[in-house]
Short mmCIF file of C-alpha atoms in Angstrom, two decimals:
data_model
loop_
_atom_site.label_atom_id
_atom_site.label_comp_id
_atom_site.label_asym_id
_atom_site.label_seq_id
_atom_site.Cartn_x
_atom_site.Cartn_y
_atom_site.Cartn_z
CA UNK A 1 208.24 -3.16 115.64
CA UNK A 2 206.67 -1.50 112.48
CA UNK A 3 204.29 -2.78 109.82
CA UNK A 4 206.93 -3.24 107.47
CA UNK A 5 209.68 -4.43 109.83
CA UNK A 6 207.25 -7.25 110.27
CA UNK A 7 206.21 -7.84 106.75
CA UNK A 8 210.16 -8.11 105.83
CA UNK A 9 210.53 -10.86 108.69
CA UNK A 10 207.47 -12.85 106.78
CA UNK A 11 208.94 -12.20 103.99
CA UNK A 12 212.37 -13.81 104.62
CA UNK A 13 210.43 -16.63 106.30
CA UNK A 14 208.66 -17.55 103.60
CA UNK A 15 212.21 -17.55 100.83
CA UNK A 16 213.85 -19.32 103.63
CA UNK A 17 210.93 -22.66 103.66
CA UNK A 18 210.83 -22.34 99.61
CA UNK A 19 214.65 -22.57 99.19
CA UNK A 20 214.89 -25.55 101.61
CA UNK A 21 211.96 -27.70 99.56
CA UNK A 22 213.51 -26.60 96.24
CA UNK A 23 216.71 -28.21 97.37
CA UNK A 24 215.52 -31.41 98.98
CA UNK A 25 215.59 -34.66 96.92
CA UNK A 26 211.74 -34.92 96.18
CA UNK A 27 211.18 -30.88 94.85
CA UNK A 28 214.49 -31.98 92.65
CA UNK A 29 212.55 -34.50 91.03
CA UNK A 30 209.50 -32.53 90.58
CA UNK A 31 212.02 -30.03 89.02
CA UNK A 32 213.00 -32.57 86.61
CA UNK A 33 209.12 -33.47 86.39
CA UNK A 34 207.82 -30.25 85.37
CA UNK A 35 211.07 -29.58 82.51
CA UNK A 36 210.35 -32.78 80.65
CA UNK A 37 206.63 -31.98 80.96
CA UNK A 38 207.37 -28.88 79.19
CA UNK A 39 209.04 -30.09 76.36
CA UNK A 40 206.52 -32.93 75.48
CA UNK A 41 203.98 -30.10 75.56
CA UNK A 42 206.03 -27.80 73.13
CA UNK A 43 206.43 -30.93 70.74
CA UNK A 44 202.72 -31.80 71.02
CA UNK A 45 202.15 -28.19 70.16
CA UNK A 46 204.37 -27.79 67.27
CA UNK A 47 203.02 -31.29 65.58
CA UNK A 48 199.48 -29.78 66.65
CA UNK A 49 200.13 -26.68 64.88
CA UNK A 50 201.31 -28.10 62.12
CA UNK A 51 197.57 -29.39 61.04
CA UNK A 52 195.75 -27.72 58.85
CA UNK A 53 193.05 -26.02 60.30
CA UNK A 54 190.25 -23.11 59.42
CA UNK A 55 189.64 -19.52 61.00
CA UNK A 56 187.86 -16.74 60.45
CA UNK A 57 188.23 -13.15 60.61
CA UNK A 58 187.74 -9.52 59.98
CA UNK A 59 188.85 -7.03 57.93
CA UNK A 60 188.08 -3.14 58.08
CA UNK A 61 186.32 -1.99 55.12
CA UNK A 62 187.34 1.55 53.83
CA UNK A 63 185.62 3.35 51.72
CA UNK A 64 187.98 6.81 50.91
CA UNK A 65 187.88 10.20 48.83
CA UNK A 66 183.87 10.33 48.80
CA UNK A 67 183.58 14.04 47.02
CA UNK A 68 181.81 15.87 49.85
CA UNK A 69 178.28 16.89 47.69
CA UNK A 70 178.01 13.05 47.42
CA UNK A 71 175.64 11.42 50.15
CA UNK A 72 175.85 7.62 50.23
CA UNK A 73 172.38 6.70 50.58
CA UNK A 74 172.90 2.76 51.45
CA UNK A 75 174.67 0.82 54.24
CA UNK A 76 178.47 0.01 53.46
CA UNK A 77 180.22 -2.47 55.71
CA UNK A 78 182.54 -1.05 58.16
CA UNK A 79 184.23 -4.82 58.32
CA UNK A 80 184.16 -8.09 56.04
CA UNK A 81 184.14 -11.65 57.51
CA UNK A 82 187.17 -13.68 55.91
CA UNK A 83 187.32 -17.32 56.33
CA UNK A 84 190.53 -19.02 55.23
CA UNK A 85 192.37 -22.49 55.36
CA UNK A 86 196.05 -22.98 56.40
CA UNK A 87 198.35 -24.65 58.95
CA UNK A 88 198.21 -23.73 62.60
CA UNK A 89 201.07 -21.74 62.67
CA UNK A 90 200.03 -19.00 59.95
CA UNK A 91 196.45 -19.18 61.48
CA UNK A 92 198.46 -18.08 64.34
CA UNK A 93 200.25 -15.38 63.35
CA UNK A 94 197.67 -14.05 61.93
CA UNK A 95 195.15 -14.11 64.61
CA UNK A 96 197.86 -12.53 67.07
CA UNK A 97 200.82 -11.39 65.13
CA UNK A 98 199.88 -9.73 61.96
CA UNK A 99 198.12 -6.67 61.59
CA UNK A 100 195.99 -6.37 58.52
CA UNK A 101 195.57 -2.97 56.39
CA UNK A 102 191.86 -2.02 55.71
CA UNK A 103 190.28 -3.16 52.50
CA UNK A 104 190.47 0.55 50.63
CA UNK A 105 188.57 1.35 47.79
CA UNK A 106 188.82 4.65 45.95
CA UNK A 107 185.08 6.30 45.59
CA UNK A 108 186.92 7.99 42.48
CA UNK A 109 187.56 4.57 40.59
CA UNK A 110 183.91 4.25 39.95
CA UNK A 111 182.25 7.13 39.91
CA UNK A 112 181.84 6.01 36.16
CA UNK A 113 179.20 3.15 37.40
CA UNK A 114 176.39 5.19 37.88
CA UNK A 115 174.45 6.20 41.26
CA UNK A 116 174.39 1.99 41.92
CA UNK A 117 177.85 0.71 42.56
CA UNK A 118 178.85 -3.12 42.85
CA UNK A 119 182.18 -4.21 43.83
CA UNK A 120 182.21 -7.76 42.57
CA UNK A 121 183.78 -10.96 44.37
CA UNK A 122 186.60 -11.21 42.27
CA UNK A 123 188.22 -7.84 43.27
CA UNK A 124 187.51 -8.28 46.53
CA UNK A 125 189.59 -11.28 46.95
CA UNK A 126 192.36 -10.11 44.73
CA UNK A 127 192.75 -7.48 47.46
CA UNK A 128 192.10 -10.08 50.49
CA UNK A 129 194.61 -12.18 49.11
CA UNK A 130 197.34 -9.68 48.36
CA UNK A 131 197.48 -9.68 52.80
CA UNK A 132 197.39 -13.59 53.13
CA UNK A 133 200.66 -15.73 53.09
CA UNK A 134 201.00 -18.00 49.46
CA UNK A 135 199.98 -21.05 51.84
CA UNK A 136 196.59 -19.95 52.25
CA UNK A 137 193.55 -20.97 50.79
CA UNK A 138 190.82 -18.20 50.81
CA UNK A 139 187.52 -19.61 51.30
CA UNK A 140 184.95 -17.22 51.69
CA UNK A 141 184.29 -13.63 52.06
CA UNK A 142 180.96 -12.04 53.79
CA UNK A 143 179.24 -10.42 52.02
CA UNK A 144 180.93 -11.40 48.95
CA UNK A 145 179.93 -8.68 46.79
CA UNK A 146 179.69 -5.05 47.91
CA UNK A 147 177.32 -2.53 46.45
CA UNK A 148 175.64 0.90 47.50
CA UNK A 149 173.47 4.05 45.90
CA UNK A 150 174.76 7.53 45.94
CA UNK A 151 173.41 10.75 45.40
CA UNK A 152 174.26 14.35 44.49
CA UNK A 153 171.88 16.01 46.80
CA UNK A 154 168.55 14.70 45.21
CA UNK A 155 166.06 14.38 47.72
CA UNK A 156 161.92 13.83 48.56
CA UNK A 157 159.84 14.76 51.25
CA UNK A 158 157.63 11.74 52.18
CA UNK A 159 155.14 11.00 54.60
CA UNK A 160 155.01 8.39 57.44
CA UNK A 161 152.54 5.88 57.80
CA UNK A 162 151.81 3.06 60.81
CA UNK A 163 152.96 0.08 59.81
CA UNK A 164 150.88 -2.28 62.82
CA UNK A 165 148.07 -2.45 64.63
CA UNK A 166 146.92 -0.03 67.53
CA UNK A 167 143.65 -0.83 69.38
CA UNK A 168 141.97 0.19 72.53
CA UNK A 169 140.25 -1.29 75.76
CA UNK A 170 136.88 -2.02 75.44
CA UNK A 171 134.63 1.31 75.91
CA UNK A 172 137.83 3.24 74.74
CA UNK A 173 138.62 4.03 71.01
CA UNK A 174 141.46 5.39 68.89
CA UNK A 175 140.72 9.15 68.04
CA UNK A 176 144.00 9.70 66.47
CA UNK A 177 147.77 8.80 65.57
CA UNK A 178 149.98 11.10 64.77
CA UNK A 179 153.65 11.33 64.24
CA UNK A 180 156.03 14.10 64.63
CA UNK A 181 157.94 14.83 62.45
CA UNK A 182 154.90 13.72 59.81
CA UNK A 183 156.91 13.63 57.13
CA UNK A 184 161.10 12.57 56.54
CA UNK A 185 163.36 13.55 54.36
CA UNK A 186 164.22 10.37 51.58
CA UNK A 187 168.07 10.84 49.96
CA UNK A 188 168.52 8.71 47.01
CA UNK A 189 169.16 8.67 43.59
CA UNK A 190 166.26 10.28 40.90
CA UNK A 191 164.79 6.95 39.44
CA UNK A 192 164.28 5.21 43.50
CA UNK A 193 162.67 8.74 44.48
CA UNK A 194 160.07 8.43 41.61
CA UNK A 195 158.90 5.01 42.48
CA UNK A 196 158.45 6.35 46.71
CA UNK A 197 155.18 7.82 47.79
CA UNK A 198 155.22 7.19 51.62
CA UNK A 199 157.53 5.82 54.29
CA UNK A 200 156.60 3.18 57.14
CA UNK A 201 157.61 2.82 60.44
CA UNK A 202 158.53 -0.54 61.91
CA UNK A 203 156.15 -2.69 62.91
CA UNK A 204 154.10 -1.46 65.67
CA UNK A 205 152.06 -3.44 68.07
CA UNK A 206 149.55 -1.89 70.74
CA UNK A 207 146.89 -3.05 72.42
CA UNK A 208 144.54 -1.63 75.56
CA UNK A 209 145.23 1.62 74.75
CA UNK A 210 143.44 3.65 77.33
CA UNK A 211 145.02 7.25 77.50
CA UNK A 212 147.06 8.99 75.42
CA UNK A 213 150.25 6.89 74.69
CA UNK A 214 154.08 8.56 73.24
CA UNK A 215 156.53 6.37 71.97
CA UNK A 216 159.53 6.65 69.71
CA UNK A 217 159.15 4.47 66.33
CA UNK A 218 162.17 3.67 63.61
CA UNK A 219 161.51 3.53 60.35
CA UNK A 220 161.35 0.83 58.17
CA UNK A 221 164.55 1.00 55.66
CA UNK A 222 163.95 1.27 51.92
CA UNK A 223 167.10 -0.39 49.68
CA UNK A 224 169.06 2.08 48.32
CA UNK A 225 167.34 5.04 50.45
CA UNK A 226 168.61 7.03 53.40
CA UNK A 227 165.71 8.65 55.72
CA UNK A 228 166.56 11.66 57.34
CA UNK A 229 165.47 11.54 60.81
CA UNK A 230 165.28 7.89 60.49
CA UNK A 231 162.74 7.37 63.55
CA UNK A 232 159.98 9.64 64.67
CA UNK A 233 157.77 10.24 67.74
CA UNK A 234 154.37 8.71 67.87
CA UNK A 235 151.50 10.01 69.99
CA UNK A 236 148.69 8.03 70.30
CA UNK A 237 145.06 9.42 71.15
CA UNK A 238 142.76 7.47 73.19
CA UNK A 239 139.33 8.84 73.58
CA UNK A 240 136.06 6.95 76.05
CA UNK A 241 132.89 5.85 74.20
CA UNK A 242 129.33 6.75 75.65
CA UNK A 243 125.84 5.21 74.50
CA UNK A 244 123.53 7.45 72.64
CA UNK A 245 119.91 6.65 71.43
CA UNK A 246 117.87 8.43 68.51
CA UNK A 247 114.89 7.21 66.70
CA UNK A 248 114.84 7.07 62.84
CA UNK A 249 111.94 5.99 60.65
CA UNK A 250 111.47 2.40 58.53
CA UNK A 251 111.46 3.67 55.17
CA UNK A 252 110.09 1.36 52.58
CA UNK A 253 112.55 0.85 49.35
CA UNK A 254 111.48 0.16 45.35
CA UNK A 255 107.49 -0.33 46.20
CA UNK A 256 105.64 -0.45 42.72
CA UNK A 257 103.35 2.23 41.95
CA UNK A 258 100.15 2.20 44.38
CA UNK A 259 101.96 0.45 47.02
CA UNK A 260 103.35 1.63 50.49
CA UNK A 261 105.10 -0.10 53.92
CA UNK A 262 103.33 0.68 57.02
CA UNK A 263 105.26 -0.70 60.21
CA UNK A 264 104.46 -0.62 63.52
CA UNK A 265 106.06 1.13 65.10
CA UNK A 266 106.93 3.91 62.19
CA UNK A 267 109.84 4.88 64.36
CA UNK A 268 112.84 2.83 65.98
CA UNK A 269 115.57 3.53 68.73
CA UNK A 270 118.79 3.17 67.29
CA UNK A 271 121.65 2.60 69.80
CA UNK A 272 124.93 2.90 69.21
CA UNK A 273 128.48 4.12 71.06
CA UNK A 274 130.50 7.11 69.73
CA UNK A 275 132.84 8.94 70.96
CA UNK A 276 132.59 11.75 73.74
CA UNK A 277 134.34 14.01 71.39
CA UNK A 278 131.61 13.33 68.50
CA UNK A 279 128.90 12.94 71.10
CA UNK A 280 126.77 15.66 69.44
CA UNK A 281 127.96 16.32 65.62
CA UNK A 282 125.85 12.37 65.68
CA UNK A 283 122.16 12.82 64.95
CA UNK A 284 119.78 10.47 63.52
CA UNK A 285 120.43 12.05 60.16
CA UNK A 286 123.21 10.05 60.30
CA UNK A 287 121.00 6.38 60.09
CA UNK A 288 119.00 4.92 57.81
CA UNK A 289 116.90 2.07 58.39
CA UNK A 290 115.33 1.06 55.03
CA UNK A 291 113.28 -2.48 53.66
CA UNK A 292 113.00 -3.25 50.34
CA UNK A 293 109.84 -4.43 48.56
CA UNK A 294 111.41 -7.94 46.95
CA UNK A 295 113.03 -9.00 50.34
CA UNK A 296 109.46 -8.61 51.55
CA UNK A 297 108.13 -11.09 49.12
CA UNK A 298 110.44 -13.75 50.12
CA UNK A 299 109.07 -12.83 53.83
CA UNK A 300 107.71 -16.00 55.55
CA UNK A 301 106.67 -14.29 58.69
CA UNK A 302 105.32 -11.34 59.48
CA UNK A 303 108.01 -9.02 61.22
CA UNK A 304 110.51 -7.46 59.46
CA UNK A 305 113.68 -7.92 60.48
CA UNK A 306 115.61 -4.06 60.73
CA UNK A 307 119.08 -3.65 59.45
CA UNK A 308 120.71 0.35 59.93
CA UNK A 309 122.92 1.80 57.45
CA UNK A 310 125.52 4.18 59.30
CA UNK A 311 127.08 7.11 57.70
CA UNK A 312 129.30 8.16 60.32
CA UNK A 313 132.40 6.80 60.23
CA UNK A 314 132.77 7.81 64.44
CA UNK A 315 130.00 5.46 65.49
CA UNK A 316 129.87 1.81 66.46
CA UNK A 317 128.42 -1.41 67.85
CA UNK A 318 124.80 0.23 65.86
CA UNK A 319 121.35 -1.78 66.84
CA UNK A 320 118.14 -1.10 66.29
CA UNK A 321 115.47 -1.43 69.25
CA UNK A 322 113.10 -3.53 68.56
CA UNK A 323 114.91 -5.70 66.33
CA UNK A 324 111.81 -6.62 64.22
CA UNK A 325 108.44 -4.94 63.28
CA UNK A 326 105.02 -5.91 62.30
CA UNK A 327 104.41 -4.09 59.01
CA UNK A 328 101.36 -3.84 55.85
CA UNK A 329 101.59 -3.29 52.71
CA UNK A 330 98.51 -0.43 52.31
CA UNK A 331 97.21 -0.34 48.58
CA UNK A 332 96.98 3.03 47.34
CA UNK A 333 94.12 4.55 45.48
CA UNK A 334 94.87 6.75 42.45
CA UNK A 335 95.28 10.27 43.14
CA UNK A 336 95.27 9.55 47.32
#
């Protein structure tokens, strides 16, 4: 016998038990059952949908006939949120039988309003309500007033700028950040572009930064702007410290006439931790350890405490060894 030989005998085994329960006394009364169960649901539906109820939905937004040397330089809405009020029935219909036309809006009708267009409330829901049954009470519209920037082609180059913090592990600085491209392109209309000098990228937040580091960045949006790319590619530079030592002489500062600082030792160590790449440009012309005569009067003791003035900006963690020195103030003879 074949596969479907035996699936037909199933088949007509199956009908055969169903017809026999459908006719017996008991599956006529569930019969019975299940119609009057029916119609007390369609009645509690009808009376259900005959509440008044609210919805919400969404309409496409349309924006049409944009001239093409125009560039829109602000978001526009693709969709608007509509919230209405009305009995079940037209909430209904409209949720799964009525197709509504996109809100359309001629770029033409106001290219009179300058480069900053607004769209206010009131035509919006004129042109809501012209799709809504007479029944139904608009409530609210999001966003509930439209408005964008266009331009003719006026553009700025600007450059981009970390917006965050980037830091290293410990015995590892930051050498560099750079971003590529370094600078975007900023469409928007002439009196935005004046008041733009630089463009940020999103918040960025890195820490432990131990080798160099690439990562993709967005930009931060400016109101009425469009950035061209709007996201560039970061590159962090992480470069490893090493201690270096150099000695650099106490100077004495503002000493009246006749008067000089003699410490003890002349010379100090100054430690400090730079960079392997600016390992050698350092010197100890690059420190100055200096005391001035009227701290030295206020003095109680008799070591000076040492404090070093860095000019290199690719130093750090600077301390002088010893800490403190014994000094004298020598009087000078005239002429020595």
């Amino acid at each position: 016998m074949s596969d479907l030989n035996v699936i037909k005998r199933y088949y007509y085994l199956a009908a055969g038990k169903i017809r026999k329960f459908l006719l017996i006394v008991v599956s006529k009364d569930f019969l019975i059952f299940l119609f009057f169960l029916f119609v007390s649901a369609s009645f509690w539906l009808l009376l259900t949908l005959d509440n008044v109820y609210q919805t919400e939905f969404k309409l496409p937004f349309r924006l049409k006939n944009v001239p093409k040397d125009v560039i829109i330089t602000s978001d526009v809405p693709t969709e608007m949120r509509v919230r209405v009020e009305d009995r079940g029935t037209v909430l209904l219909n409209y949720m799964f039988g009525r197709t509504f036309f996109p809100l359309s809006f001629d770029f033409k009708d106001y290219a009179d309003m300058g480069t900053h267009v607004c769209i206010f409330p009131e035509e919006l829901n004129k042109k809501i309500a012209a799709q809504l049954n007479v029944s139904t009470k608009l409530l609210s519209v999001s966003p509930d007033t439209l408005d964008f920037f266009y331009t003719k082609g006026l553009s700025k180059k600007l450059p981009v700028r970390l917006s965050g913090q980037v830091s290293a592990e410990k015995q590892y600085y930051i050498s560099d950040v750079m971003f590529h491209p370094d600078s975007v392109t900023a469409y928007a209309p002439q009196e935005i572009l004046d008041t733009l000098t630089a463009v940020y990228t999103k918040p960025v937040d890195l820490k432990n930064v131990t080798d160099t580091l690439g990562l993709r960045v967005g930009l931060q949006k400016l109101y009425g702007v469009k950035l061209i790319p709007a996201f560039c590619d970061m590159v962090v530079y992480a470069g490893m410290y090493s201690e270096k030592i150099v000695e650099v002489p106490v100077l004495g500062l503002n000493f009246p006439p006749g008067k000089v600082l003699r410490t003890f030792p002349s010379k100090v160590k100054v430690a400090f931790r730079v960079g392997l790449k600016h390992f050698r440009k350092v010197t100890a012309d690059d420190f100055f350890i200096g005391v001035d005569y009227k701290d030295l009067l206020n003095l109680s003791g008799d070591k000076i405490p040492l404090t070093v003035t860095a000019t290199s900006p690719d130093v750090n963690y600077v301390r002088p060894i010893p800490a403190f020195v014994d000094y004298l103030i020598e009087e000078q003879e005239a002429g020595e």
